[in-house]
Every structure is written in structure tokens, then in C-alpha cells.
Amino acid sequence: MTDQRNGGDLVVETLEALGAKTVFGIPGQHALGLFDAMGRGNLHFVSSRVENNSAFAADGYSRATGEVGVLFLSTGPGALTSLAGLQEAYATGVPMVVVASQIPLDGLGARRKGMLHQLDDQKASAANVTKSQRLIQHASGIPSAIQDAWTEAISSPQGPVWIEIPQNVLLDPIMVPPVEDALAEAADNPPRVELIREAVKWLSTAERPAIIAGGGTRRGRAEKSLLSIAEKLRAPVICTPGGNGAFPWTHELSLQSWIEDRHMTDVLEDADVLIVIGSSLGEVTSNYFTFEPRGRIIQIDAEPRVLESNRPGLGIRADAGQALSALDEALPPAATAPDWRGATPEDLVKESLAKVRERLEEQDLGKELKFMADIREAVPADMQTFWDMTISAYWGWSCWDSREGQFHSAQGAGGLGYGFPAAIGGAVGLETVGKPAGSARVLAVSGDGSSMYSISELATAKQHNVPVTWLIVDDGGYGILREYMVGAFGKATATELARPDFVKLAEAFGVPARRVAPEDVGDALREGFAADGPNVVVVETLLKMFGPTHLGD
């Protein structure tokens, strides 16, 4: 043992000074200086079994708590394995600080020295999935670099920031004194005054205003301003999958989240002024690019590359919270009542939701509707839920009322394996910020295909006794791809999967599990929610998707 500090201590001290409490990751040879330093600090470490899942866990931690997720990675294969998880965080705007180790300084520069884990340019590999990448070459630069990275991560548009530190910089003795304080404040990102003034002008004369609330609405904590603006304008509001929960589900102006239904597309196309908040009007939100608006668009987004990326409009680059607050303050109550072709907005919402229900009832989807309703009834109103890319989640995008909880899915990048590790991170985060285990419990939902991406994290959940209930809906393959292929080609190829006995597999990890019929899913979940630690519920059933409306009749 020695009292000599090193670069790893500076990393841990700076993170603690910035408020970090939990770190996710996997140890690696070049990163041992980080892990040795954690033994002298107060950070709680959660060791996943695959780096991609570590990234998902840090993502889930951030989404559940609103704090910055912190990820430690080893060099080369470990760093590269995390990239798919980071793509989701980057696409969805999740603030994370990623600290990756690197080979010793004298091996950098693309020289082929034959060092373990050596890459020509490791940080270049992260350029597509992080806001920025920094290489720290001397220990004295560590505190400022991490502070700057944290600031960038929390500044809108939020996202993951990549730092890498060579092995010798982490291990060599230092003269730098202990870090006493570190301050990171999000950069201001307000709307331009003249743009808000122009938006008010458009909205003041609008007869049929409507609002699309995307994920940026939630990231900007703009829910209160959104509600006020919608009620002033009496504007129908629809939430994208990422925006699910930004507007009260049962409000008389709520079109809920049926964004993929043609009846809703018709309403949005008929708006004479459409406010789009924190959304690119991308593939899903535009009902697969069939959306042809006839009115004017006001688009608010913190990411300038999103503005007018799919449709021309009045682009306002700003944090959604700041923009909607400014718009709400400047917007007077509507001078005239909105008129949707002779209907009130409230009646239009009722009629549109009724048309959606009627369409669903015509498609023999009783089993699917009951299954989703049973899950919703079993889940406590304030519970956070994490959904993998699976048929249940695609239903959830449209039909899930998140109530006082939060709905999280992997629709930003669309990769498999998100649900369970993100839920582990979310539950750990809720416990970290002081929630007792009962109210920290979260639900993860996966299919049998996506669950195999993260099955090893049962060991993580057991090791840390994480209060997570994992629902695995087992249909024997990649269900949504099977459905797509049959619809497009008349048959499915390479979608059927051999899979384990999930109950026995979970029990082999020491995690309680049970298999139930679809009609018993609610009772099984309630039992799981009342238990201690992790548990698994398996339902063998084949769910169908509602018919797509973007393909025409």
C-alpha cells in the first residue's frame, strides 16, 4: 500500500466533486488505475457483463434520475463493444461521461507497436456516437477535461461525451493536489427573441393549431409550459414515442401517442400551424414519411441539424424548456375559438381517438389489447418502465399511458438488448437518489430475441440485488421481423430462434422466475413487484402488430 496518488485518483475525485455517485463498466488491463482509485473513493461501481450493456445501464441511470450517467471502459475491444449502446444515448440525447482507458502514450499515433488492444485511433471510433472526444495526455489536465466533458454532456442538446486516458497517465505518480471542487453548469440555449415573436404572430391567427411533442420536450423538462400553451391555444397534442408522457394522457386535448395511425396523420396534416417540439419529424413521427402537412410548421429543437431536416418551417434552435417557457410567456390567450372544419378541438380529439379504436377493433387484436391493458393495470402509476425493440414496445409507443411514471425505449437508435440493462441502471439510479427498494423497482420488457442480447446481466442484477422485474415475451423468434417479412415477401427467412428455458436459466443465476399464460401476466407482475431483488416473468405468446396505415389500403 502507498499514499502516492495517481491519475486515476484525479478522475475519481473530479467525478465525485461534480456529483457522480455511481459508475458502470467492466475492468480492463489499461483501466486498472481507474478501478484502483475507486477503492480509495466513494463511487459505487456496478459491473455489467458486456460493455454494450454497461452503456445501456448508464443510459437508464440517467433517464431515470435526470443525472449524468458515468461509464468506465477498457481499451480496444471493451471500448468498441460499447458503441451500439452509446448510439442509443447519442440519438436520444442522454447526458453521459464516458471515460475510456488507452494504451500508453508512446504507443499512440497509429504506429503498429503490437500493444494489447491497440487501435489506430480509438476515439475516432466513437465520433459517430458521442458529442465530442478528448484524449488527455497529462494528469494535470484530467480535472478540467472531465469538468468540461460534464458541462458539454448536460448542455442541450444533451448527450454522451468521450474521454480517453492512456494507461501510464492513470498509473504514474502525480504532484497534482486532490480535487476539492468542480463546477459544471449547462450552457444557456435560449430562443432568439425575434423567432418567438414571429411564432406568436403565426399562432395568434391560427384557426387549427396542433402540437407534436417529441423527446426533446421531456429532456428539456418542458411539460408544464407545453400544457399551458396547449390550453391557451386549445391545440390538440400528440406525443411521439420519445415524447410519451410529455402531455397528460387523458387530457381533453390529448391525441395520446397514436402517431403511426393515418387518422392522426390526417389531423396533423390539416393543422394550419403545427408546433413540433424536440422531434425531427422522422420516420415514425411522420408515419413513415407519408406525412404531407398543408399548414406552416414551427419547429423547436436544441440540435440545429434537426431543424428543417425533413420539412421547411420556422426553425427555432433552443432548449425545449427555455423555448416553450418564452413562448408561453409571450403568447396571449387565443382571441378567437379554434375551428376544425366546424368541430371544436376537444370534439376532434374524441372523434379521432374513437376512429383509432374502431380501426383496432376491426383487426382481431383483442388478445394484444388485453395483454397491454393487463400490464398497464398491474404496473404502479409511478413506476418507470424500460422497453426493448419488441412487439410489446411497438404497442407501447402508441398505447402506453405512462401516468406518473416514465416510459423509456430504445427507439432513438433502434438497437436490440436495451430494456433489461437500462432497467438495471434505472433501478440502481433510483436507489442512489434515495428511493427505497419498493419504489425504486422498475419494469423491463423484452422479446425472446432481444433478451438474449442481455441475458448475462441476470448476473449483474443478482450480484447487486437490483429491484427490477423483467418481462420476457417469448414468441420463438424475431417477431416483428417475421411479421414484416411475411407481409412483404409472403414468408419469413432467418427469423426463427432456438432459445433456452428462460425460467431455468434465470434460476441458474439465482433469480426467481415463473412462466405464465398471457391472461395471467398481470397477477404475475404484481407478485414480482412485491418481491425483493430481481425476478423474471416469462409469457409464451405470439402477438401481432396493428395494421400499418402508411402503406395505403
Coordinates of C-alpha atoms in Angstrom, one line a residue:
M1 CA 0.0 0.0 0.0
T2 CA 1.1 3.5 -0.7
D3 CA -0.2 7.0 -0.1
Q4 CA 1.0 8.1 -3.6
R5 CA -1.8 9.3 -5.7
N6 CA -2.0 8.9 -9.5
G7 CA -4.1 10.0 -12.5
G8 CA -6.9 7.5 -11.6
D9 CA -7.4 9.4 -8.3
L10 CA -7.9 12.6 -10.2
V11 CA -10.6 11.0 -12.3
V12 CA -12.5 9.7 -9.2
E13 CA -12.0 12.9 -7.2
T14 CA -13.3 15.1 -10.1
L15 CA -16.3 12.9 -10.7
E16 CA -17.2 12.9 -7.0
A17 CA -16.8 16.7 -6.9
L18 CA -19.2 17.0 -9.8
G19 CA -21.8 14.9 -8.0
A20 CA -21.3 11.5 -9.5
K21 CA -22.3 8.6 -7.2
T22 CA -22.4 5.6 -9.4
V23 CA -20.3 4.3 -12.3
F24 CA -21.0 1.5 -14.7
G25 CA -18.5 -0.6 -16.7
I26 CA -16.1 -3.5 -16.8
P27 CA -12.5 -3.5 -15.6
G28 CA -9.7 -3.9 -18.1
Q29 CA -5.9 -4.0 -18.1
H30 CA -5.2 -0.5 -19.2
A31 CA -8.0 0.8 -17.0
L32 CA -6.8 -0.7 -13.7
G33 CA -5.6 2.7 -12.5
L34 CA -9.3 3.9 -12.5
F35 CA -10.5 0.9 -10.6
D36 CA -7.7 1.0 -8.0
A37 CA -8.6 4.7 -7.4
M38 CA -12.2 3.8 -6.9
G39 CA -11.1 1.7 -4.0
R40 CA -9.9 4.9 -2.3
G41 CA -13.1 6.9 -3.2
N42 CA -16.8 6.8 -2.6
L43 CA -18.1 5.9 -6.1
H44 CA -20.4 2.9 -6.2
F45 CA -19.4 0.6 -9.1
V46 CA -21.9 -1.6 -11.0
S47 CA -20.1 -4.2 -13.1
S48 CA -22.0 -5.4 -16.1
R49 CA -21.0 -8.4 -18.1
V50 CA -20.8 -6.8 -21.5
E51 CA -19.7 -3.3 -22.2
N52 CA -22.7 -2.5 -24.5
N53 CA -24.9 -3.3 -21.6
S54 CA -22.8 -1.1 -19.3
A55 CA -23.6 1.7 -21.7
F56 CA -27.3 0.9 -21.7
A57 CA -27.2 0.8 -17.9
A58 CA -25.6 4.2 -17.6
D59 CA -28.2 5.5 -20.1
G60 CA -31.0 4.1 -18.0
Y61 CA -29.5 5.6 -14.8
S62 CA -29.5 9.0 -16.4
R63 CA -33.0 8.7 -17.8
A64 CA -34.5 7.5 -14.5
T65 CA -32.8 10.1 -12.4
G66 CA -32.1 13.1 -14.6
E67 CA -28.4 12.9 -13.5
V68 CA -25.3 12.2 -15.7
G69 CA -24.6 8.6 -16.4
V70 CA -20.9 7.7 -15.9
L71 CA -19.2 4.8 -17.8
F72 CA -15.7 3.4 -17.4
L73 CA -14.4 1.4 -20.4
S74 CA -11.2 -0.6 -21.1
T75 CA -9.2 -0.1 -24.2
G76 CA -9.8 -1.5 -27.7
P77 CA -12.4 -4.4 -27.6
G78 CA -14.1 -3.1 -24.5
A79 CA -14.4 0.5 -25.8
L80 CA -15.6 -0.8 -29.2
T81 CA -18.2 -3.1 -27.7
S82 CA -19.9 -0.1 -26.0
L83 CA -20.6 1.8 -29.2
A84 CA -24.0 0.4 -30.0
G85 CA -25.2 1.4 -26.5
L86 CA -23.7 4.8 -26.9
Q87 CA -25.5 5.2 -30.3
E88 CA -28.8 5.0 -28.4
A89 CA -27.7 7.6 -25.8
Y90 CA -26.5 9.9 -28.6
A91 CA -29.6 9.6 -30.7
T92 CA -31.9 10.1 -27.7
G93 CA -29.9 12.9 -26.0
V94 CA -28.9 11.2 -22.8
P95 CA -26.1 13.0 -20.8
M96 CA -23.2 10.7 -20.1
V97 CA -19.5 11.0 -19.4
V98 CA -17.6 8.1 -20.9
V99 CA -14.0 7.5 -19.5
A100 CA -12.1 5.0 -21.7
S101 CA -8.6 3.8 -21.0
Q102 CA -6.0 3.9 -23.7
I103 CA -2.6 2.3 -24.5
P104 CA 0.5 4.1 -23.1
L105 CA 1.3 7.4 -24.7
D106 CA 4.3 6.1 -26.5
G107 CA 2.1 3.7 -28.5
L108 CA -0.2 6.3 -29.8
G109 CA 0.0 7.7 -33.4
A110 CA -1.1 4.7 -35.4
R111 CA 2.3 3.1 -35.1
R112 CA 1.9 -0.7 -35.1
K113 CA 3.8 -1.5 -31.9
G114 CA 1.8 -4.6 -31.2
M115 CA 0.5 -3.4 -27.9
L116 CA -2.5 -5.2 -26.4
H117 CA -5.9 -3.7 -27.5
Q118 CA -4.1 -1.2 -29.8
L119 CA -6.2 0.8 -32.3
D120 CA -5.1 3.3 -34.9
D121 CA -7.3 5.9 -33.4
Q122 CA -9.7 4.7 -30.7
K123 CA -11.5 8.0 -30.2
A124 CA -12.3 8.2 -33.9
S125 CA -14.4 5.0 -33.4
A126 CA -16.6 7.0 -31.0
A127 CA -17.0 10.0 -33.3
N128 CA -20.4 8.8 -34.7
V129 CA -21.9 8.1 -31.3
T130 CA -20.7 10.9 -28.9
K131 CA -20.9 14.7 -28.9
S132 CA -17.1 15.0 -28.7
Q133 CA -14.0 13.0 -28.0
R134 CA -10.9 14.1 -26.0
L135 CA -7.5 12.5 -25.4
I136 CA -5.9 13.5 -22.1
Q137 CA -2.1 13.3 -22.3
H138 CA -1.0 14.5 -18.9
A139 CA -2.5 14.1 -15.4
S140 CA -2.8 17.8 -14.6
G141 CA -5.3 18.1 -17.5
I142 CA -7.7 15.5 -16.0
P143 CA -9.9 17.6 -13.7
S144 CA -10.5 20.3 -16.3
A145 CA -11.2 17.9 -19.1
I146 CA -13.7 15.9 -17.0
Q147 CA -15.4 19.1 -15.9
D148 CA -15.6 20.3 -19.5
A149 CA -17.0 17.0 -20.6
W150 CA -19.7 17.0 -17.9
T151 CA -20.6 20.6 -18.9
E152 CA -20.9 19.5 -22.5
A153 CA -23.0 16.4 -21.6
I154 CA -25.6 18.4 -19.7
S155 CA -25.8 21.3 -22.2
S156 CA -28.6 21.0 -24.8
P157 CA -28.6 19.1 -27.0
Q158 CA -27.5 16.7 -24.3
G159 CA -25.6 13.5 -25.0
P160 CA -22.6 11.3 -24.2
V161 CA -19.1 12.8 -24.2
W162 CA -16.0 10.6 -24.7
I163 CA -12.7 11.0 -22.7
E164 CA -9.8 8.6 -23.1
I165 CA -6.8 8.4 -20.8
P166 CA -3.6 6.4 -21.5
Q167 CA -2.6 3.7 -19.1
N168 CA 0.6 5.4 -17.9
V169 CA -1.3 8.7 -17.3
L170 CA -3.7 6.8 -15.0
L171 CA -0.9 4.9 -13.2
D172 CA 2.0 7.3 -12.9
P173 CA 2.5 9.2 -9.6
I174 CA 1.4 12.8 -9.7
M175 CA 2.1 16.1 -7.9
V176 CA -1.4 17.5 -8.6
P177 CA -3.2 18.1 -5.3
P178 CA -6.6 16.5 -4.5
V179 CA -9.6 17.9 -6.3
E180 CA -11.6 20.0 -3.9
D181 CA -14.4 21.3 -6.1
A182 CA -15.6 21.1 -9.6
L183 CA -18.4 23.1 -11.2
A184 CA -20.3 22.2 -14.3
E185 CA -23.3 24.3 -15.4
A186 CA -25.3 23.7 -18.6
A187 CA -24.7 26.2 -21.3
D188 CA -27.6 28.6 -21.9
N189 CA -29.6 27.7 -25.0
P190 CA -32.4 30.3 -25.2
P191 CA -34.5 31.0 -28.3
R192 CA -33.9 34.1 -30.4
V193 CA -36.4 36.9 -29.4
E194 CA -37.5 37.6 -33.0
L195 CA -38.2 34.0 -33.6
I196 CA -40.5 33.8 -30.6
R197 CA -42.2 37.0 -31.7
E198 CA -42.8 35.5 -35.2
A199 CA -44.1 32.3 -33.7
V200 CA -46.6 34.2 -31.6
K201 CA -47.7 36.1 -34.7
W202 CA -48.4 32.8 -36.5
L203 CA -50.2 31.3 -33.6
S204 CA -52.3 34.4 -32.9
T205 CA -54.1 34.0 -36.2
A206 CA -54.2 30.2 -36.3
E207 CA -57.6 28.5 -36.7
R208 CA -56.3 25.0 -36.4
P209 CA -53.1 24.9 -34.3
A210 CA -51.8 21.5 -33.3
I211 CA -48.7 20.3 -31.4
I212 CA -46.3 17.3 -31.8
A213 CA -44.3 16.8 -28.6
G214 CA -41.1 14.8 -29.1
G215 CA -38.4 13.5 -26.8
G216 CA -36.8 16.9 -26.5
T217 CA -39.9 18.1 -24.6
R218 CA -39.1 15.6 -21.9
R219 CA -35.3 16.3 -22.0
G220 CA -36.0 20.0 -21.6
R221 CA -38.5 19.5 -18.8
A222 CA -41.0 21.5 -20.8
E223 CA -44.1 19.6 -19.7
K224 CA -45.6 22.5 -17.7
S225 CA -45.1 25.1 -20.4
L226 CA -46.5 22.6 -23.0
L227 CA -49.7 22.1 -21.0
S228 CA -50.1 25.9 -20.6
I229 CA -49.6 26.6 -24.4
A230 CA -51.9 23.8 -25.4
E231 CA -54.6 25.1 -23.2
K232 CA -54.2 28.7 -24.3
L233 CA -54.4 27.7 -28.0
R234 CA -56.8 24.8 -27.4
A235 CA -54.4 22.9 -29.6
P236 CA -54.6 19.1 -29.9
V237 CA -51.3 17.5 -28.7
I238 CA -49.8 14.2 -29.9
C239 CA -46.7 12.7 -28.3
T240 CA -44.0 10.8 -30.3
P241 CA -42.6 7.5 -28.7
G242 CA -39.8 9.6 -27.2
G243 CA -42.2 12.2 -26.0
N244 CA -44.6 9.7 -24.4
G245 CA -45.6 11.3 -21.0
A246 CA -44.9 14.9 -22.0
F247 CA -48.6 15.6 -22.1
P248 CA -51.4 14.2 -19.8
W249 CA -52.8 11.1 -21.5
T250 CA -56.4 11.7 -20.5
H251 CA -56.5 15.4 -21.2
E252 CA -59.3 16.5 -23.4
L253 CA -56.7 17.8 -25.9
S254 CA -54.6 14.7 -25.9
L255 CA -54.3 12.6 -29.1
Q256 CA -52.1 10.4 -26.9
S257 CA -49.4 8.7 -28.9
W258 CA -51.1 7.1 -31.9
I259 CA -48.6 8.7 -34.2
E260 CA -48.5 5.8 -36.6
D261 CA -52.2 5.9 -37.3
R262 CA -53.5 7.6 -40.5
H263 CA -56.4 9.2 -38.6
M264 CA -53.9 11.1 -36.6
T265 CA -51.8 11.9 -39.6
D266 CA -54.9 13.4 -41.2
V267 CA -55.4 15.7 -38.2
L268 CA -51.8 16.9 -38.2
E269 CA -51.9 17.5 -42.0
D270 CA -55.0 19.7 -41.6
A271 CA -53.4 22.0 -38.9
D272 CA -52.8 25.4 -40.3
V273 CA -49.9 25.9 -37.7
L274 CA -48.1 22.9 -36.3
I275 CA -45.7 23.3 -33.4
V276 CA -43.1 20.5 -33.4
I277 CA -41.0 20.3 -30.3
G278 CA -37.9 18.2 -29.9
S279 CA -38.6 16.0 -33.0
S280 CA -37.1 15.8 -36.4
L281 CA -40.4 14.6 -37.9
G282 CA -38.5 11.5 -38.7
E283 CA -39.6 8.0 -39.8
V284 CA -42.0 7.0 -37.1
T285 CA -43.3 10.5 -36.3
S286 CA -44.1 11.2 -40.0
N287 CA -45.9 7.9 -40.2
Y288 CA -43.0 6.6 -42.4
F289 CA -42.6 9.8 -44.4
T290 CA -46.2 9.8 -45.6
F291 CA -47.0 13.0 -43.6
E292 CA -47.8 15.9 -46.0
P293 CA -48.6 19.0 -43.9
R294 CA -50.6 21.7 -45.6
G295 CA -50.0 24.3 -43.0
R296 CA -47.0 26.1 -41.6
I297 CA -44.6 24.5 -39.2
I298 CA -42.8 25.9 -36.1
Q299 CA -40.0 23.6 -35.2
I300 CA -38.2 23.9 -31.9
D301 CA -35.1 21.8 -31.3
A302 CA -31.8 22.2 -29.4
E303 CA -29.9 20.3 -32.2
P304 CA -29.5 22.7 -35.2
R305 CA -29.1 19.7 -37.6
V306 CA -32.6 18.6 -36.8
L307 CA -34.3 21.9 -37.8
E308 CA -36.0 21.7 -41.2
S309 CA -34.2 18.3 -41.8
N310 CA -37.5 16.9 -43.2
R311 CA -39.8 19.8 -43.6
P312 CA -39.4 23.6 -44.2
G313 CA -40.6 25.7 -41.3
L314 CA -39.7 28.4 -38.8
G315 CA -36.8 26.7 -37.1
I316 CA -36.0 27.8 -33.5
R317 CA -32.8 26.4 -32.2
A318 CA -33.2 26.3 -28.4
D319 CA -33.6 24.1 -25.4
A320 CA -37.2 23.0 -25.4
G321 CA -37.7 24.1 -21.8
Q322 CA -36.4 27.6 -22.4
A323 CA -38.2 27.9 -25.8
L324 CA -41.6 26.8 -24.5
S325 CA -41.3 29.0 -21.4
A326 CA -40.5 32.0 -23.6
L327 CA -43.3 31.1 -26.0
D328 CA -45.8 30.6 -23.1
E329 CA -44.9 34.0 -21.6
A330 CA -45.3 35.8 -24.9
L331 CA -48.4 34.0 -26.1
P332 CA -51.7 35.7 -25.2
P333 CA -54.9 33.7 -24.7
A334 CA -56.4 32.9 -28.1
A335 CA -58.6 35.8 -29.3
T336 CA -60.9 33.5 -31.3
A337 CA -62.0 29.9 -30.8
P338 CA -60.3 27.4 -33.0
D339 CA -62.4 25.9 -35.7
W340 CA -61.6 22.4 -37.1
R341 CA -63.9 22.4 -40.1
G342 CA -66.9 23.1 -37.8
A343 CA -65.7 20.9 -34.9
T344 CA -64.1 22.0 -31.6
P345 CA -60.6 20.7 -30.9
E346 CA -62.0 18.7 -28.0
D347 CA -64.6 17.0 -30.2
L348 CA -61.9 16.4 -32.9
V349 CA -59.7 14.7 -30.3
K350 CA -62.6 12.5 -29.2
E351 CA -63.6 11.6 -32.7
S352 CA -60.0 10.8 -33.8
L353 CA -59.4 8.5 -30.8
A354 CA -62.7 6.8 -31.5
K355 CA -61.7 6.2 -35.1
V356 CA -58.4 4.7 -33.9
R357 CA -60.2 2.4 -31.5
E358 CA -62.6 1.4 -34.3
R359 CA -59.8 0.6 -36.6
L360 CA -58.1 -1.6 -34.0
E361 CA -61.4 -3.4 -33.2
E362 CA -61.7 -4.3 -36.9
Q363 CA -58.3 -6.1 -36.8
D364 CA -58.9 -9.0 -34.4
L365 CA -56.4 -7.6 -31.9
G366 CA -58.4 -8.4 -28.7
K367 CA -55.5 -10.5 -27.3
E368 CA -53.0 -7.8 -27.8
L369 CA -55.1 -5.0 -26.4
K370 CA -55.9 -7.1 -23.3
F371 CA -52.3 -8.0 -22.9
M372 CA -51.1 -4.4 -22.9
A373 CA -54.1 -3.3 -20.7
D374 CA -53.3 -6.1 -18.2
I375 CA -49.6 -4.9 -18.0
R376 CA -50.7 -1.3 -17.6
E377 CA -53.2 -2.2 -14.8
A378 CA -50.5 -4.2 -12.9
V379 CA -47.8 -1.5 -13.1
P380 CA -48.0 1.1 -10.3
A381 CA -48.8 4.6 -11.6
D382 CA -45.4 6.0 -10.7
M383 CA -43.3 3.1 -11.9
Q384 CA -40.7 3.7 -14.6
T385 CA -40.7 1.2 -17.5
F386 CA -37.9 0.2 -20.0
W387 CA -38.8 -1.4 -23.3
D388 CA -36.7 -3.3 -25.7
M389 CA -37.2 -3.2 -29.5
T390 CA -40.0 -5.8 -29.5
I391 CA -43.7 -6.1 -30.5
S392 CA -44.9 -5.2 -27.0
A393 CA -42.8 -2.0 -27.1
Y394 CA -44.2 -1.1 -30.5
W395 CA -47.6 -1.3 -29.0
G396 CA -46.3 0.7 -26.0
W397 CA -45.1 3.5 -28.3
S398 CA -48.8 4.1 -29.2
C399 CA -50.9 2.9 -26.4
W400 CA -48.9 3.2 -23.1
D401 CA -50.2 5.8 -20.6
S402 CA -47.1 6.4 -18.5
R403 CA -49.2 8.2 -15.8
E404 CA -46.8 9.5 -13.1
G405 CA -44.0 7.2 -14.2
Q406 CA -41.8 7.4 -17.2
F407 CA -41.7 5.4 -20.4
H408 CA -38.2 4.6 -21.8
S409 CA -37.5 2.7 -25.0
A410 CA -34.6 2.2 -27.5
Q411 CA -36.3 3.9 -30.4
G412 CA -33.6 6.5 -30.7
A413 CA -31.2 4.1 -32.5
G414 CA -33.4 1.1 -32.5
G415 CA -30.8 -1.5 -31.3
L416 CA -31.7 -4.7 -29.5
G417 CA -30.9 -5.5 -25.9
Y418 CA -31.7 -2.1 -24.3
G419 CA -34.6 -3.0 -22.0
F420 CA -33.1 -5.1 -19.2
P421 CA -29.6 -3.4 -18.7
A422 CA -31.2 0.0 -18.9
A423 CA -33.8 -1.0 -16.3
I424 CA -30.9 -2.2 -14.1
G425 CA -29.3 1.2 -14.4
G426 CA -32.6 2.9 -13.8
A427 CA -33.3 1.0 -10.6
V428 CA -29.8 1.5 -9.3
G429 CA -30.2 5.2 -10.0
L430 CA -33.5 5.5 -8.2
E431 CA -32.0 3.8 -5.2
T432 CA -28.9 6.0 -5.4
V433 CA -31.1 9.2 -5.2
G434 CA -32.8 7.8 -2.1
K435 CA -35.8 5.8 -3.3
P436 CA -36.4 2.8 -1.1
A437 CA -36.2 -0.5 -2.9
G438 CA -40.0 -0.8 -3.2
S439 CA -40.4 2.5 -5.0
A440 CA -37.1 2.1 -6.9
R441 CA -38.4 -1.0 -8.7
V442 CA -38.7 -0.8 -12.4
L443 CA -40.1 -3.0 -15.2
A444 CA -38.2 -4.2 -18.2
V445 CA -39.9 -5.7 -21.2
S446 CA -38.1 -7.7 -23.9
G447 CA -38.8 -10.3 -26.5
D448 CA -37.0 -13.7 -26.6
G449 CA -34.7 -12.4 -29.3
S450 CA -33.8 -9.2 -27.7
S451 CA -33.5 -10.7 -24.2
M452 CA -30.6 -12.9 -25.4
Y453 CA -28.5 -9.8 -26.0
S454 CA -28.6 -9.0 -22.3
I455 CA -29.2 -12.4 -20.6
S456 CA -25.8 -12.2 -19.0
E457 CA -27.0 -9.2 -17.0
L458 CA -29.0 -11.5 -14.8
A459 CA -25.7 -12.0 -13.0
T460 CA -25.4 -8.2 -12.6
A461 CA -29.0 -7.9 -11.2
K462 CA -28.4 -10.8 -8.8
Q463 CA -25.0 -9.5 -7.7
H464 CA -26.3 -6.1 -6.8
N465 CA -29.8 -7.3 -5.8
V466 CA -31.4 -4.8 -8.2
P467 CA -35.2 -4.3 -7.8
V468 CA -36.1 -5.0 -11.4
T469 CA -38.8 -7.2 -12.8
W470 CA -38.1 -8.5 -16.3
L471 CA -41.0 -9.5 -18.5
I472 CA -39.9 -11.7 -21.4
V473 CA -42.5 -12.2 -24.1
D474 CA -41.4 -15.4 -25.9
D475 CA -42.7 -15.9 -29.4
G476 CA -39.9 -18.1 -30.7
G477 CA -38.1 -15.6 -32.9
Y478 CA -37.7 -12.1 -34.1
G479 CA -41.4 -11.5 -34.1
I480 CA -41.6 -8.1 -35.7
L481 CA -39.1 -9.1 -38.4
R482 CA -41.1 -12.2 -39.0
E483 CA -44.2 -10.1 -39.5
Y484 CA -42.5 -7.6 -41.8
M485 CA -41.1 -10.4 -44.0
V486 CA -44.4 -12.3 -44.3
G487 CA -46.1 -9.0 -45.1
A488 CA -43.5 -8.1 -47.8
F489 CA -42.5 -11.4 -49.2
G490 CA -45.1 -13.9 -48.2
K491 CA -42.7 -15.9 -46.0
A492 CA -40.1 -15.2 -43.3
T493 CA -36.4 -16.2 -43.5
A494 CA -33.9 -16.5 -40.6
T495 CA -36.3 -15.1 -38.0
E496 CA -36.9 -18.3 -36.1
L497 CA -34.7 -18.9 -33.0
A498 CA -33.7 -21.7 -30.7
R499 CA -33.9 -20.3 -27.2
P500 CA -33.3 -21.5 -23.7
D501 CA -35.8 -22.3 -21.0
F502 CA -35.8 -18.8 -19.6
V503 CA -37.2 -19.8 -16.3
K504 CA -34.5 -22.4 -15.6
L505 CA -31.8 -20.1 -17.0
A506 CA -32.9 -17.3 -14.6
E507 CA -33.0 -19.7 -11.7
A508 CA -29.4 -20.8 -12.6
F509 CA -28.4 -17.2 -11.9
G510 CA -30.3 -17.4 -8.6
V511 CA -33.1 -15.1 -9.9
P512 CA -36.7 -16.2 -9.2
A513 CA -38.7 -16.8 -12.4
R514 CA -42.0 -18.1 -13.5
R515 CA -43.8 -18.9 -16.7
V516 CA -47.4 -17.8 -17.1
A517 CA -50.2 -17.7 -19.7
P518 CA -50.9 -14.4 -21.3
E519 CA -54.1 -13.9 -19.3
D520 CA -52.2 -14.3 -16.1
V521 CA -49.4 -11.7 -16.8
G522 CA -51.0 -9.0 -14.6
D523 CA -51.0 -11.2 -11.4
A524 CA -47.5 -12.5 -12.1
L525 CA -46.2 -8.9 -12.5
R526 CA -47.9 -7.8 -9.3
E527 CA -46.2 -10.7 -7.4
G528 CA -42.9 -9.7 -8.9
F529 CA -43.3 -6.1 -8.0
A530 CA -43.9 -7.1 -4.3
A531 CA -40.8 -9.2 -4.1
D532 CA -37.2 -8.3 -3.2
G533 CA -34.4 -8.1 -5.7
P534 CA -34.7 -9.2 -9.4
N535 CA -37.2 -11.5 -10.8
V536 CA -38.4 -12.7 -14.2
V537 CA -41.8 -13.4 -15.7
V538 CA -42.0 -15.3 -19.0
V539 CA -45.0 -15.3 -21.2
E540 CA -45.1 -17.6 -24.3
T541 CA -47.4 -15.9 -26.8
L542 CA -47.4 -14.6 -30.4
L543 CA -48.5 -11.0 -30.5
K544 CA -49.5 -9.3 -33.7
M545 CA -49.0 -5.6 -34.6
F546 CA -51.8 -3.4 -35.6
G547 CA -52.0 -3.0 -39.4
P548 CA -49.7 -0.3 -40.8
T549 CA -51.6 2.7 -42.2
H550 CA -48.7 4.2 -44.2
L551 CA -49.0 1.5 -46.9
G552 CA -52.5 2.5 -48.0
D553 CA -55.4 0.2 -48.5

